PDB file of C-alpha atoms in Angstrom:
ATOM      1  CA  MET A   1     -10.790 -33.371  47.600  1.00 47.00           C
ATOM      2  CA  ALA A   2     -12.850 -32.388  50.622  1.00 47.00           C
ATOM      3  CA  LYS A   3     -10.697 -35.000  52.676  1.00 48.00           C
ATOM      4  CA  ILE A   4      -7.647 -33.666  51.735  1.00 48.00           C
ATOM      5  CA  GLU A   5      -8.579 -30.205  52.381  1.00 46.00           C
ATOM      6  CA  HIS A   6      -9.807 -31.393  56.016  1.00 50.00           C
ATOM      7  CA  GLU A   7      -6.495 -32.705  56.586  1.00 51.00           C
ATOM      8  CA  LEU A   8      -4.774 -29.669  55.581  1.00 48.00           C
ATOM      9  CA  ASN A   9      -7.210 -27.741  57.781  1.00 56.00           C
ATOM     10  CA  ILE A  10      -8.565 -26.042  54.605  1.00 50.00           C
ATOM     11  CA  PRO A  11     -12.194 -24.840  54.821  1.00 53.00           C
ATOM     12  CA  TYR A  12     -14.264 -26.885  51.976  1.00 47.00           C
ATOM     13  CA  LEU A  13     -16.265 -24.699  49.756  1.00 48.00           C
ATOM     14  CA  ALA A  14     -18.883 -26.462  47.679  1.00 50.00           C
ATOM     15  CA  PRO A  15     -19.423 -25.181  44.421  1.00 53.00           C
ATOM     16  CA  ARG A  16     -22.573 -22.791  44.254  1.00 55.00           C
ATOM     17  CA  LYS A  17     -25.208 -22.756  41.578  1.00 53.00           C
ATOM     18  CA  ASP A  18     -24.308 -19.174  40.761  1.00 58.00           C
ATOM     19  CA  ASP A  19     -20.741 -20.212  39.993  1.00 59.00           C
ATOM     20  CA  LYS A  20     -21.995 -22.833  37.466  1.00 62.00           C
ATOM     21  CA  ARG A  21     -24.379 -20.250  35.967  1.00 66.00           C
ATOM     22  CA  ILE A  22     -21.576 -17.717  35.549  1.00 68.00           C
ATOM     23  CA  LYS A  23     -19.315 -20.453  34.070  1.00 69.00           C
ATOM     24  CA  VAL A  24     -21.897 -21.258  31.326  1.00 66.00           C
ATOM     25  CA  THR A  25     -22.611 -17.614  30.616  1.00 75.00           C
ATOM     26  CA  THR A  26     -18.789 -17.178  30.154  1.00 77.00           C
ATOM     27  CA  ILE A  27     -18.522 -20.266  27.755  1.00 76.00           C
ATOM     28  CA  TYR A  28     -21.607 -18.900  25.980  1.00 76.00           C
ATOM     29  CA  LYS A  29     -20.327 -15.546  25.418  1.00 77.00           C
ATOM     30  CA  ASN A  30     -16.948 -16.832  24.343  1.00 83.00           C
ATOM     31  CA  ASN A  31     -18.426 -19.115  21.706  1.00 82.00           C
ATOM     32  CA  LEU A  32     -20.639 -16.270  20.469  1.00 87.00           C
ATOM     33  CA  PHE A  33     -17.606 -14.033  20.308  1.00 87.00           C
ATOM     34  CA  LYS A  34     -15.990 -16.656  18.245  1.00 89.00           C
ATOM     35  CA  LEU A  35     -18.786 -16.992  15.787  1.00 90.00           C
ATOM     36  CA  PHE A  36     -18.878 -13.237  15.384  1.00 91.00           C
ATOM     37  CA  CYS A  37     -15.376 -13.246  14.493  1.00 91.00           C
ATOM     38  CA  LEU A  38     -15.578 -16.055  12.003  1.00 91.00           C
ATOM     39  CA  PHE A  39     -18.546 -14.350  10.373  1.00 92.00           C
ATOM     40  CA  SER A  40     -16.751 -10.924  10.172  1.00 92.00           C
ATOM     41  CA  VAL A  41     -13.856 -12.938   8.435  1.00 92.00           C
ATOM     42  CA  LEU A  42     -16.034 -14.749   6.060  1.00 94.00           C
ATOM     43  CA  LEU A  43     -17.976 -11.418   5.251  1.00 94.00           C
ATOM     44  CA  LEU A  44     -14.793  -9.687   4.470  1.00 92.00           C
ATOM     45  CA  GLY A  45     -13.563 -12.313   2.265  1.00 90.00           C
ATOM     46  CA  LEU A  46     -17.009 -12.514   0.489  1.00 94.00           C
ATOM     47  CA  VAL A  47     -16.858  -8.901  -0.092  1.00 93.00           C
ATOM     48  CA  LEU A  48     -13.360  -8.943  -1.463  1.00 88.00           C
ATOM     49  CA  LEU A  49     -14.060 -11.956  -3.671  1.00 90.00           C
ATOM     50  CA  SER A  50     -17.443 -10.215  -4.970  1.00 92.00           C
ATOM     51  CA  ILE A  51     -15.154  -7.079  -5.904  1.00 90.00           C
ATOM     52  CA  ILE A  52     -12.621  -9.074  -7.851  1.00 89.00           C
ATOM     53  CA  VAL A  53     -15.008 -11.473  -9.432  1.00 91.00           C
ATOM     54  CA  PHE A  54     -17.373  -8.367 -10.576  1.00 92.00           C
ATOM     55  CA  ILE A  55     -14.524  -6.085 -11.831  1.00 91.00           C
ATOM     56  CA  GLY A  56     -12.716  -9.063 -13.657  1.00 90.00           C
ATOM     57  CA  ARG A  57     -15.994 -10.399 -15.118  1.00 92.00           C
ATOM     58  CA  THR A  58     -16.966  -6.725 -16.413  1.00 90.00           C
ATOM     59  CA  GLY A  59     -13.494  -6.104 -17.503  1.00 90.00           C
ATOM     60  CA  LEU A  60     -13.072  -9.193 -19.544  1.00 91.00           C
ATOM     61  CA  LEU A  61     -16.141  -8.246 -21.796  1.00 91.00           C
ATOM     62  CA  VAL A  62     -13.866  -5.800 -23.614  1.00 91.00           C
ATOM     63  CA  PHE A  63     -12.333  -8.718 -25.632  1.00 90.00           C
ATOM     64  CA  LYS A  64     -15.593  -9.332 -27.228  1.00 89.00           C
ATOM     65  CA  ASP A  65     -14.830  -6.233 -29.644  1.00 87.00           C
ATOM     66  CA  VAL A  66     -11.262  -5.548 -28.916  1.00 88.00           C
ATOM     67  CA  SER A  67      -8.554  -8.135 -29.428  1.00 89.00           C
ATOM     68  CA  PHE A  68      -6.113  -8.995 -26.742  1.00 89.00           C
ATOM     69  CA  THR A  69      -3.179  -7.937 -28.480  1.00 90.00           C
ATOM     70  CA  GLU A  70      -4.714  -4.342 -29.440  1.00 90.00           C
ATOM     71  CA  PHE A  71      -5.614  -3.832 -25.773  1.00 91.00           C
ATOM     72  CA  PHE A  72      -2.539  -4.543 -24.056  1.00 91.00           C
ATOM     73  CA  PHE A  73      -0.005  -3.427 -26.907  1.00 89.00           C
ATOM     74  CA  SER A  74      -1.614  -0.755 -28.996  1.00 87.00           C
ATOM     75  CA  THR A  75      -1.026   2.865 -27.820  1.00 87.00           C
ATOM     76  CA  VAL A  76      -3.922   4.323 -29.659  1.00 90.00           C
ATOM     77  CA  TRP A  77      -6.756   5.294 -27.358  1.00 90.00           C
ATOM     78  CA  GLU A  78      -9.591   6.844 -29.403  1.00 90.00           C
ATOM     79  CA  PRO A  79     -12.835   5.552 -27.880  1.00 88.00           C
ATOM     80  CA  TYR A  80     -14.973   7.568 -30.306  1.00 86.00           C
ATOM     81  CA  ASP A  81     -13.383   5.712 -33.170  1.00 86.00           C
ATOM     82  CA  GLY A  82     -13.615   2.233 -31.409  1.00 85.00           C
ATOM     83  CA  LYS A  83      -9.874   2.091 -30.756  1.00 89.00           C
ATOM     84  CA  PHE A  84      -9.081   0.953 -27.261  1.00 90.00           C
ATOM     85  CA  GLY A  85      -5.253   0.385 -26.966  1.00 89.00           C
ATOM     86  CA  ALA A  86      -4.261   0.615 -23.238  1.00 90.00           C
ATOM     87  CA  GLY A  87      -0.576   0.087 -23.868  1.00 89.00           C
ATOM     88  CA  ALA A  88       0.280   3.768 -23.382  1.00 90.00           C
ATOM     89  CA  PHE A  89      -1.432   3.594 -19.966  1.00 92.00           C
ATOM     90  CA  ILE A  90       0.219   0.084 -18.783  1.00 91.00           C
ATOM     91  CA  LEU A  91       3.570   1.478 -19.832  1.00 91.00           C
ATOM     92  CA  GLY A  92       3.121   4.794 -18.064  1.00 90.00           C
ATOM     93  CA  THR A  93       2.092   3.116 -14.936  1.00 91.00           C
ATOM     94  CA  LEU A  94       5.056   1.053 -14.862  1.00 90.00           C
ATOM     95  CA  GLU A  95       7.399   4.020 -15.686  1.00 91.00           C
ATOM     96  CA  LEU A  96       5.881   6.271 -12.849  1.00 91.00           C
ATOM     97  CA  THR A  97       6.002   3.413 -10.222  1.00 90.00           C
ATOM     98  CA  GLY A  98       9.765   2.653 -11.472  1.00 90.00           C
ATOM     99  CA  LEU A  99      10.763   6.343 -11.208  1.00 92.00           C
ATOM    100  CA  THR A 100       8.851   6.737  -7.767  1.00 91.00           C
ATOM    101  CA  LEU A 101      10.794   3.631  -6.486  1.00 90.00           C
ATOM    102  CA  LEU A 102      14.162   5.032  -7.985  1.00 92.00           C
ATOM    103  CA  LEU A 103      13.599   8.346  -5.866  1.00 92.00           C
ATOM    104  CA  ALA A 104      11.760   7.186  -2.782  1.00 91.00           C
ATOM    105  CA  ALA A 105      13.660   4.040  -1.737  1.00 91.00           C
ATOM    106  CA  PRO A 106      17.007   5.356  -1.168  1.00 92.00           C
ATOM    107  CA  ILE A 107      15.903   8.797   0.392  1.00 93.00           C
ATOM    108  CA  SER A 108      13.320   6.880   2.583  1.00 92.00           C
ATOM    109  CA  ILE A 109      16.048   4.217   3.851  1.00 93.00           C
ATOM    110  CA  ALA A 110      18.562   7.112   4.612  1.00 93.00           C
ATOM    111  CA  VAL A 111      15.560   8.984   6.599  1.00 92.00           C
ATOM    112  CA  ALA A 112      15.040   5.639   8.507  1.00 92.00           C
ATOM    113  CA  ILE A 113      18.730   4.994   9.349  1.00 92.00           C
ATOM    114  CA  PHE A 114      19.067   8.641  10.723  1.00 92.00           C
ATOM    115  CA  THR A 115      16.005   8.506  12.802  1.00 90.00           C
ATOM    116  CA  ALA A 116      16.895   4.961  14.112  1.00 89.00           C
ATOM    117  CA  GLU A 117      20.572   5.189  14.385  1.00 88.00           C
ATOM    118  CA  ILE A 118      21.882   8.495  14.505  1.00 88.00           C
ATOM    119  CA  ALA A 119      19.291  10.985  15.900  1.00 86.00           C
ATOM    120  CA  PRO A 120      19.152  11.824  19.502  1.00 88.00           C
ATOM    121  CA  GLY A 121      16.261  10.788  21.642  1.00 85.00           C
ATOM    122  CA  TRP A 122      14.690  14.501  21.449  1.00 88.00           C
ATOM    123  CA  LEU A 123      14.746  14.667  17.606  1.00 88.00           C
ATOM    124  CA  LYS A 124      13.285  10.855  17.241  1.00 88.00           C
ATOM    125  CA  GLY A 125      10.486  11.779  19.321  1.00 87.00           C
ATOM    126  CA  LEU A 126      10.007  14.750  16.839  1.00 89.00           C
ATOM    127  CA  LEU A 127      10.551  13.058  13.586  1.00 88.00           C
ATOM    128  CA  ARG A 128       8.558   9.865  14.214  1.00 89.00           C
ATOM    129  CA  PRO A 129       5.209  11.870  14.900  1.00 89.00           C
ATOM    130  CA  VAL A 130       5.898  14.099  11.986  1.00 89.00           C
ATOM    131  CA  GLN A 131       6.149  11.289   9.601  1.00 88.00           C
ATOM    132  CA  ASP A 132       2.970   9.648  10.896  1.00 86.00           C
ATOM    133  CA  LEU A 133       1.094  12.887  10.310  1.00 87.00           C
ATOM    134  CA  LEU A 134       2.494  13.004   6.723  1.00 87.00           C
ATOM    135  CA  VAL A 135       1.074   9.791   5.937  1.00 83.00           C
ATOM    136  CA  GLY A 136      -2.419  10.849   7.034  1.00 83.00           C
ATOM    137  CA  ILE A 137      -2.440  14.212   4.518  1.00 87.00           C
ATOM    138  CA  PRO A 138      -5.232  13.504   1.910  1.00 88.00           C
ATOM    139  CA  SER A 139      -3.706  12.754  -1.388  1.00 88.00           C
ATOM    140  CA  ILE A 140      -5.604  15.666  -3.223  1.00 89.00           C
ATOM    141  CA  VAL A 141      -3.534  18.141  -0.733  1.00 91.00           C
ATOM    142  CA  TYR A 142      -0.238  16.731  -2.193  1.00 92.00           C
ATOM    143  CA  GLY A 143      -1.699  16.949  -5.777  1.00 91.00           C
ATOM    144  CA  TYR A 144      -2.716  20.683  -5.386  1.00 92.00           C
ATOM    145  CA  LEU A 145       0.460  21.668  -3.951  1.00 92.00           C
ATOM    146  CA  GLY A 146       2.161  20.012  -6.902  1.00 91.00           C
ATOM    147  CA  LEU A 147      -0.144  21.645  -9.299  1.00 90.00           C
ATOM    148  CA  THR A 148       0.262  25.302  -7.837  1.00 92.00           C
ATOM    149  CA  ILE A 149       4.014  25.196  -6.496  1.00 91.00           C
ATOM    150  CA  LEU A 150       6.020  22.234  -8.252  1.00 91.00           C
ATOM    151  CA  ILE A 151       4.719  22.540 -11.729  1.00 92.00           C
ATOM    152  CA  PRO A 152       5.534  26.303 -12.213  1.00 90.00           C
ATOM    153  CA  PHE A 153       8.926  25.570 -10.537  1.00 91.00           C
ATOM    154  CA  LEU A 154       9.652  22.913 -12.973  1.00 90.00           C
ATOM    155  CA  ARG A 155       8.456  25.226 -15.871  1.00 89.00           C
ATOM    156  CA  ASP A 156      11.029  27.960 -14.661  1.00 87.00           C
ATOM    157  CA  LEU A 157      13.627  25.467 -14.107  1.00 87.00           C
ATOM    158  CA  THR A 158      13.633  23.400 -17.224  1.00 84.00           C
ATOM    159  CA  GLY A 159      11.931  26.130 -19.625  1.00 82.00           C
ATOM    160  CA  SER A 160       9.369  23.787 -20.766  1.00 81.00           C
ATOM    161  CA  THR A 161       6.082  24.725 -22.046  1.00 80.00           C
ATOM    162  CA  MET A 162       3.923  22.783 -19.516  1.00 81.00           C
ATOM    163  CA  GLY A 163       5.847  21.211 -16.713  1.00 81.00           C
ATOM    164  CA  ASP A 164       3.167  18.392 -16.420  1.00 87.00           C
ATOM    165  CA  GLY A 165       4.554  14.814 -17.019  1.00 88.00           C
ATOM    166  CA  LEU A 166       6.272  11.518 -15.329  1.00 90.00           C
ATOM    167  CA  LEU A 167       8.681  13.891 -13.303  1.00 91.00           C
ATOM    168  CA  ALA A 168       5.986  16.036 -11.476  1.00 91.00           C
ATOM    169  CA  ALA A 169       3.902  13.002 -10.799  1.00 92.00           C
ATOM    170  CA  ALA A 170       7.011  11.074  -9.381  1.00 92.00           C
ATOM    171  CA  LEU A 171       8.140  13.793  -7.260  1.00 93.00           C
ATOM    172  CA  VAL A 172       4.495  14.224  -5.863  1.00 93.00           C
ATOM    173  CA  LEU A 173       4.257  10.481  -5.050  1.00 92.00           C
ATOM    174  CA  ASN A 174       7.947  10.496  -3.752  1.00 92.00           C
ATOM    175  CA  ILE A 175       6.647  12.762  -1.149  1.00 91.00           C
ATOM    176  CA  MET A 176       3.443  10.785  -0.635  1.00 91.00           C
ATOM    177  CA  VAL A 177       5.291   7.493  -0.192  1.00 91.00           C
ATOM    178  CA  LEU A 178       8.259   8.560   1.532  1.00 92.00           C
ATOM    179  CA  PRO A 179       6.748   8.602   5.253  1.00 90.00           C
ATOM    180  CA  THR A 180       5.228   5.211   4.571  1.00 90.00           C
ATOM    181  CA  ILE A 181       8.580   3.492   3.429  1.00 92.00           C
ATOM    182  CA  SER A 182      10.678   5.433   6.019  1.00 92.00           C
ATOM    183  CA  ARG A 183       8.454   4.509   8.865  1.00 91.00           C
ATOM    184  CA  ILE A 184       8.238   0.942   8.216  1.00 91.00           C
ATOM    185  CA  SER A 185      12.112   0.728   7.704  1.00 91.00           C
ATOM    186  CA  ASP A 186      12.616   2.682  10.948  1.00 91.00           C
ATOM    187  CA  ASP A 187      10.432   0.110  12.790  1.00 91.00           C
ATOM    188  CA  ALA A 188      12.468  -2.614  11.207  1.00 91.00           C
ATOM    189  CA  ILE A 189      15.861  -1.305  11.905  1.00 92.00           C
ATOM    190  CA  SER A 190      15.141  -0.229  15.439  1.00 90.00           C
ATOM    191  CA  ALA A 191      13.907  -3.709  16.034  1.00 90.00           C
ATOM    192  CA  VAL A 192      17.408  -5.342  15.238  1.00 90.00           C
ATOM    193  CA  PRO A 193      18.774  -6.532  18.443  1.00 90.00           C
ATOM    194  CA  PHE A 194      21.348  -4.270  20.044  1.00 88.00           C
ATOM    195  CA  GLU A 195      23.677  -7.414  20.746  1.00 90.00           C
ATOM    196  CA  LEU A 196      24.550  -7.557  16.921  1.00 89.00           C
ATOM    197  CA  ARG A 197      25.684  -3.798  16.798  1.00 88.00           C
ATOM    198  CA  GLU A 198      27.849  -4.565  20.149  1.00 89.00           C
ATOM    199  CA  ALA A 199      29.282  -7.663  18.400  1.00 90.00           C
ATOM    200  CA  SER A 200      30.251  -5.504  15.263  1.00 89.00           C
ATOM    201  CA  TYR A 201      31.827  -2.871  17.578  1.00 88.00           C
ATOM    202  CA  ALA A 202      33.747  -5.328  19.357  1.00 89.00           C
ATOM    203  CA  LEU A 203      35.319  -6.746  16.022  1.00 88.00           C
ATOM    204  CA  GLY A 204      36.527  -3.226  15.377  1.00 88.00           C
ATOM    205  CA  ALA A 205      33.724  -2.260  12.999  1.00 87.00           C
ATOM    206  CA  THR A 206      32.795   1.518  12.617  1.00 87.00           C
ATOM    207  CA  ARG A 207      29.330   2.849  13.012  1.00 86.00           C
ATOM    208  CA  MET A 208      28.739   3.282   9.139  1.00 88.00           C
ATOM    209  CA  GLN A 209      30.289  -0.363   8.715  1.00 89.00           C
ATOM    210  CA  THR A 210      27.901  -1.641  11.462  1.00 90.00           C
ATOM    211  CA  THR A 211      24.839   0.040   9.815  1.00 89.00           C
ATOM    212  CA  LEU A 212      25.384  -1.158   6.434  1.00 89.00           C
ATOM    213  CA  LYS A 213      26.823  -4.514   6.959  1.00 90.00           C
ATOM    214  CA  VAL A 214      25.196  -5.746   9.888  1.00 90.00           C
ATOM    215  CA  VAL A 215      21.928  -3.547  10.614  1.00 91.00           C
ATOM    216  CA  LEU A 216      20.646  -3.130   7.218  1.00 91.00           C
ATOM    217  CA  PRO A 217      21.058  -6.913   6.135  1.00 90.00           C
ATOM    218  CA  ALA A 218      19.034  -7.852   9.441  1.00 90.00           C
ATOM    219  CA  ALA A 219      16.331  -5.307   9.114  1.00 90.00           C
ATOM    220  CA  ALA A 220      16.038  -6.186   5.091  1.00 89.00           C
ATOM    221  CA  PRO A 221      12.672  -8.228   5.292  1.00 86.00           C
ATOM    222  CA  GLY A 222      11.160  -5.089   7.062  1.00 87.00           C
ATOM    223  CA  ILE A 223      12.636  -2.757   4.750  1.00 90.00           C
ATOM    224  CA  PHE A 224      11.499  -4.550   1.656  1.00 88.00           C
ATOM    225  CA  THR A 225       7.992  -4.568   2.989  1.00 87.00           C
ATOM    226  CA  GLY A 226       8.046  -0.904   3.411  1.00 89.00           C
ATOM    227  CA  ILE A 227       9.143  -0.411   0.037  1.00 89.00           C
ATOM    228  CA  ILE A 228       6.578  -2.674  -1.567  1.00 87.00           C
ATOM    229  CA  LEU A 229       3.792  -1.446   0.409  1.00 86.00           C
ATOM    230  CA  GLY A 230       4.853   2.406  -0.813  1.00 88.00           C
ATOM    231  CA  MET A 231       4.797   1.089  -4.379  1.00 87.00           C
ATOM    232  CA  ALA A 232       1.539  -0.318  -3.727  1.00 85.00           C
ATOM    233  CA  ARG A 233       0.278   3.151  -2.944  1.00 85.00           C
ATOM    234  CA  SER A 234       1.852   4.782  -5.560  1.00 87.00           C
ATOM    235  CA  ILE A 235       0.322   2.285  -8.328  1.00 87.00           C
ATOM    236  CA  GLY A 236      -3.237   3.137  -6.999  1.00 84.00           C
ATOM    237  CA  GLU A 237      -2.963   6.745  -6.412  1.00 85.00           C
ATOM    238  CA  THR A 238      -5.480   8.926  -8.469  1.00 85.00           C
ATOM    239  CA  MET A 239      -6.087  12.481  -7.706  1.00 87.00           C
ATOM    240  CA  ALA A 240      -2.672  13.514  -6.781  1.00 89.00           C
ATOM    241  CA  VAL A 241      -1.398  11.914 -10.140  1.00 91.00           C
ATOM    242  CA  VAL A 242      -4.435  13.410 -12.217  1.00 91.00           C
ATOM    243  CA  MET A 243      -3.517  16.970 -11.055  1.00 91.00           C
ATOM    244  CA  VAL A 244       0.190  16.968 -12.293  1.00 91.00           C
ATOM    245  CA  ILE A 245       0.654  14.294 -15.059  1.00 91.00           C
ATOM    246  CA  GLY A 246      -1.121  15.962 -18.054  1.00 87.00           C
ATOM    247  CA  ASN A 247      -3.642  13.426 -18.579  1.00 86.00           C
ATOM    248  CA  THR A 248      -2.809  13.044 -22.233  1.00 86.00           C
ATOM    249  CA  PRO A 249      -3.363   9.401 -23.719  1.00 86.00           C
ATOM    250  CA  GLN A 250       0.120   9.186 -25.158  1.00 86.00           C
ATOM    251  CA  LEU A 251       3.715   7.930 -24.491  1.00 86.00           C
ATOM    252  CA  ALA A 252       5.765  10.255 -22.780  1.00 83.00           C
ATOM    253  CA  GLY A 253       9.018  11.005 -24.771  1.00 81.00           C
ATOM    254  CA  ASP A 254      10.640  12.547 -21.937  1.00 85.00           C
ATOM    255  CA  LEU A 255      10.126  13.175 -18.132  1.00 87.00           C
ATOM    256  CA  LEU A 256       8.233  16.711 -18.831  1.00 87.00           C
ATOM    257  CA  THR A 257       5.844  15.366 -21.607  1.00 87.00           C
ATOM    258  CA  PRO A 258       2.106  15.176 -20.552  1.00 89.00           C
ATOM    259  CA  THR A 259       0.990  11.636 -20.364  1.00 89.00           C
ATOM    260  CA  ALA A 260      -1.432   9.292 -18.561  1.00 90.00           C
ATOM    261  CA  VAL A 261      -1.667   6.293 -16.316  1.00 91.00           C
ATOM    262  CA  LEU A 262      -4.375   3.701 -15.771  1.00 91.00           C
ATOM    263  CA  THR A 263      -5.759   5.546 -12.694  1.00 90.00           C
ATOM    264  CA  SER A 264      -5.861   8.934 -14.240  1.00 89.00           C
ATOM    265  CA  ASN A 265      -7.443   7.657 -17.420  1.00 90.00           C
ATOM    266  CA  ILE A 266     -10.284   6.055 -15.413  1.00 91.00           C
ATOM    267  CA  VAL A 267     -11.038   8.797 -13.330  1.00 89.00           C
ATOM    268  CA  ASN A 268     -11.137  11.144 -16.136  1.00 87.00           C
ATOM    269  CA  GLN A 269     -13.249   9.103 -18.408  1.00 87.00           C
ATOM    270  CA  ILE A 270     -15.678   7.038 -16.195  1.00 84.00           C
ATOM    271  CA  ILE A 271     -18.240   9.514 -15.763  1.00 82.00           C
ATOM    272  CA  ASP A 272     -19.124  10.060 -19.284  1.00 77.00           C
ATOM    273  CA  VAL A 273     -19.164   6.149 -20.457  1.00 84.00           C
ATOM    274  CA  GLU A 274     -22.449   4.187 -20.406  1.00 85.00           C
ATOM    275  CA  PHE A 275     -22.154   1.056 -18.604  1.00 84.00           C
ATOM    276  CA  ASP A 276     -22.826  -1.525 -21.252  1.00 85.00           C
ATOM    277  CA  SER A 277     -20.303  -0.321 -23.620  1.00 88.00           C
ATOM    278  CA  THR A 278     -16.785  -1.308 -25.070  1.00 89.00           C
ATOM    279  CA  TRP A 279     -15.393   1.820 -23.654  1.00 90.00           C
ATOM    280  CA  ASN A 280     -16.714   1.259 -20.019  1.00 91.00           C
ATOM    281  CA  TYR A 281     -15.610  -2.520 -20.031  1.00 92.00           C
ATOM    282  CA  ALA A 282     -12.001  -1.240 -21.341  1.00 92.00           C
ATOM    283  CA  LEU A 283     -12.000   1.004 -18.288  1.00 92.00           C
ATOM    284  CA  TYR A 284     -13.020  -1.716 -15.999  1.00 93.00           C
ATOM    285  CA  MET A 285     -10.457  -4.070 -17.501  1.00 93.00           C
ATOM    286  CA  MET A 286      -7.727  -1.366 -16.531  1.00 93.00           C
ATOM    287  CA  ALA A 287      -9.068  -1.199 -12.815  1.00 92.00           C
ATOM    288  CA  PHE A 288      -8.736  -5.010 -12.892  1.00 93.00           C
ATOM    289  CA  LEU A 289      -5.053  -4.829 -13.951  1.00 92.00           C
ATOM    290  CA  LEU A 290      -4.638  -2.350 -10.972  1.00 90.00           C
ATOM    291  CA  LEU A 291      -6.254  -4.607  -8.790  1.00 89.00           C
ATOM    292  CA  ILE A 292      -4.197  -7.682  -9.919  1.00 89.00           C
ATOM    293  CA  LEU A 293      -0.995  -5.504  -9.565  1.00 87.00           C
ATOM    294  CA  SER A 294      -1.877  -4.497  -5.851  1.00 84.00           C
ATOM    295  CA  ASN A 295      -2.735  -8.221  -4.713  1.00 84.00           C
ATOM    296  CA  LEU A 296       0.446  -9.431  -6.355  1.00 85.00           C
ATOM    297  CA  LEU A 297       2.663  -6.798  -4.373  1.00 81.00           C
ATOM    298  CA  ILE A 298       0.728  -7.938  -1.155  1.00 81.00           C
ATOM    299  CA  VAL A 299       1.508 -11.407  -1.778  1.00 82.00           C
ATOM    300  CA  LEU A 300       4.950 -10.550  -2.462  1.00 79.00           C
ATOM    301  CA  VAL A 301       4.967  -8.897   0.979  1.00 74.00           C
ATOM    302  CA  ARG A 302       3.895 -11.975   2.836  1.00 75.00           C
ATOM    303  CA  LYS A 303       6.380 -14.502   0.808  1.00 76.00           C
ATOM    304  CA  LEU A 304       9.170 -12.000   1.907  1.00 67.00           C
ATOM    305  CA  ARG A 305       8.057 -12.364   5.494  1.00 62.00           C
ATOM    306  CA  THR A 306       7.508 -16.043   5.463  1.00 56.00           C
ATOM    307  CA  LYS A 307      11.029 -16.558   3.794  1.00 55.00           C
ATOM    308  CA  GLY A 308      12.621 -13.775   5.740  1.00 50.00           C
ATOM    309  CA  VAL A 309      14.400 -12.717   2.481  1.00 44.00           C
TER     310      VAL A 309
END
């Protein structure tokens, strides 16, 4: 090496001890950083596993005193009489999530299409920060607004006695998850290559045809991801739902009948329950069901991203 540098008239610089010391220090720091990252990942996984095991093990203790059929299929929840039927709460959770999905998905996608495809640049710069701000508003603020404004409005509009119920809870959740779904869908639509739009226009398609038949199918994985994450938030939402759903352990005969879901029942009763009791185990089992549903939705998101569906 020194001979070649001599022939090319390049001065040969021998490696100094300081350079070697710096190299060794850099390698040491890199290895230390890798170990720290690995430790953080393992710690996070351990914490998550501990939560799942603790909640699941505690919740499964309910089946020592309550049969599997009674817990999941009975709608009679009378803890003081030893009756722990969670069927009404499970069905109420599914109904609320489905109604929220039915209301939020079309509106959110429409907002995302308008923001990404139709709105001028100055309006996009206004809408996107507003949506980001709406995501960060605490859920109890939405619940309080629903309690003080939405429920009286529903009472006046429908003539119902209470106004609490699935409709009020679904409308509040719709406002909460709409920014999440629309923002993720907006990013997915904006990420579609512009060449696809140009090719569609070149074939004579209109703007609406291009958006509906070219852009949306290309952005479908991102849109589905936003919808599923929005539903995951609605399933686990507590305070906003507690304030507007009525908190009555019964099946909802209609959209304006006070009812309860898994989250609202847990938060209303967990304070008054002894830890080593069937009642507490039943509440833990409800929490375990919510945890399973949330994890299934997250797994579904990852599957959709992998397959590109």
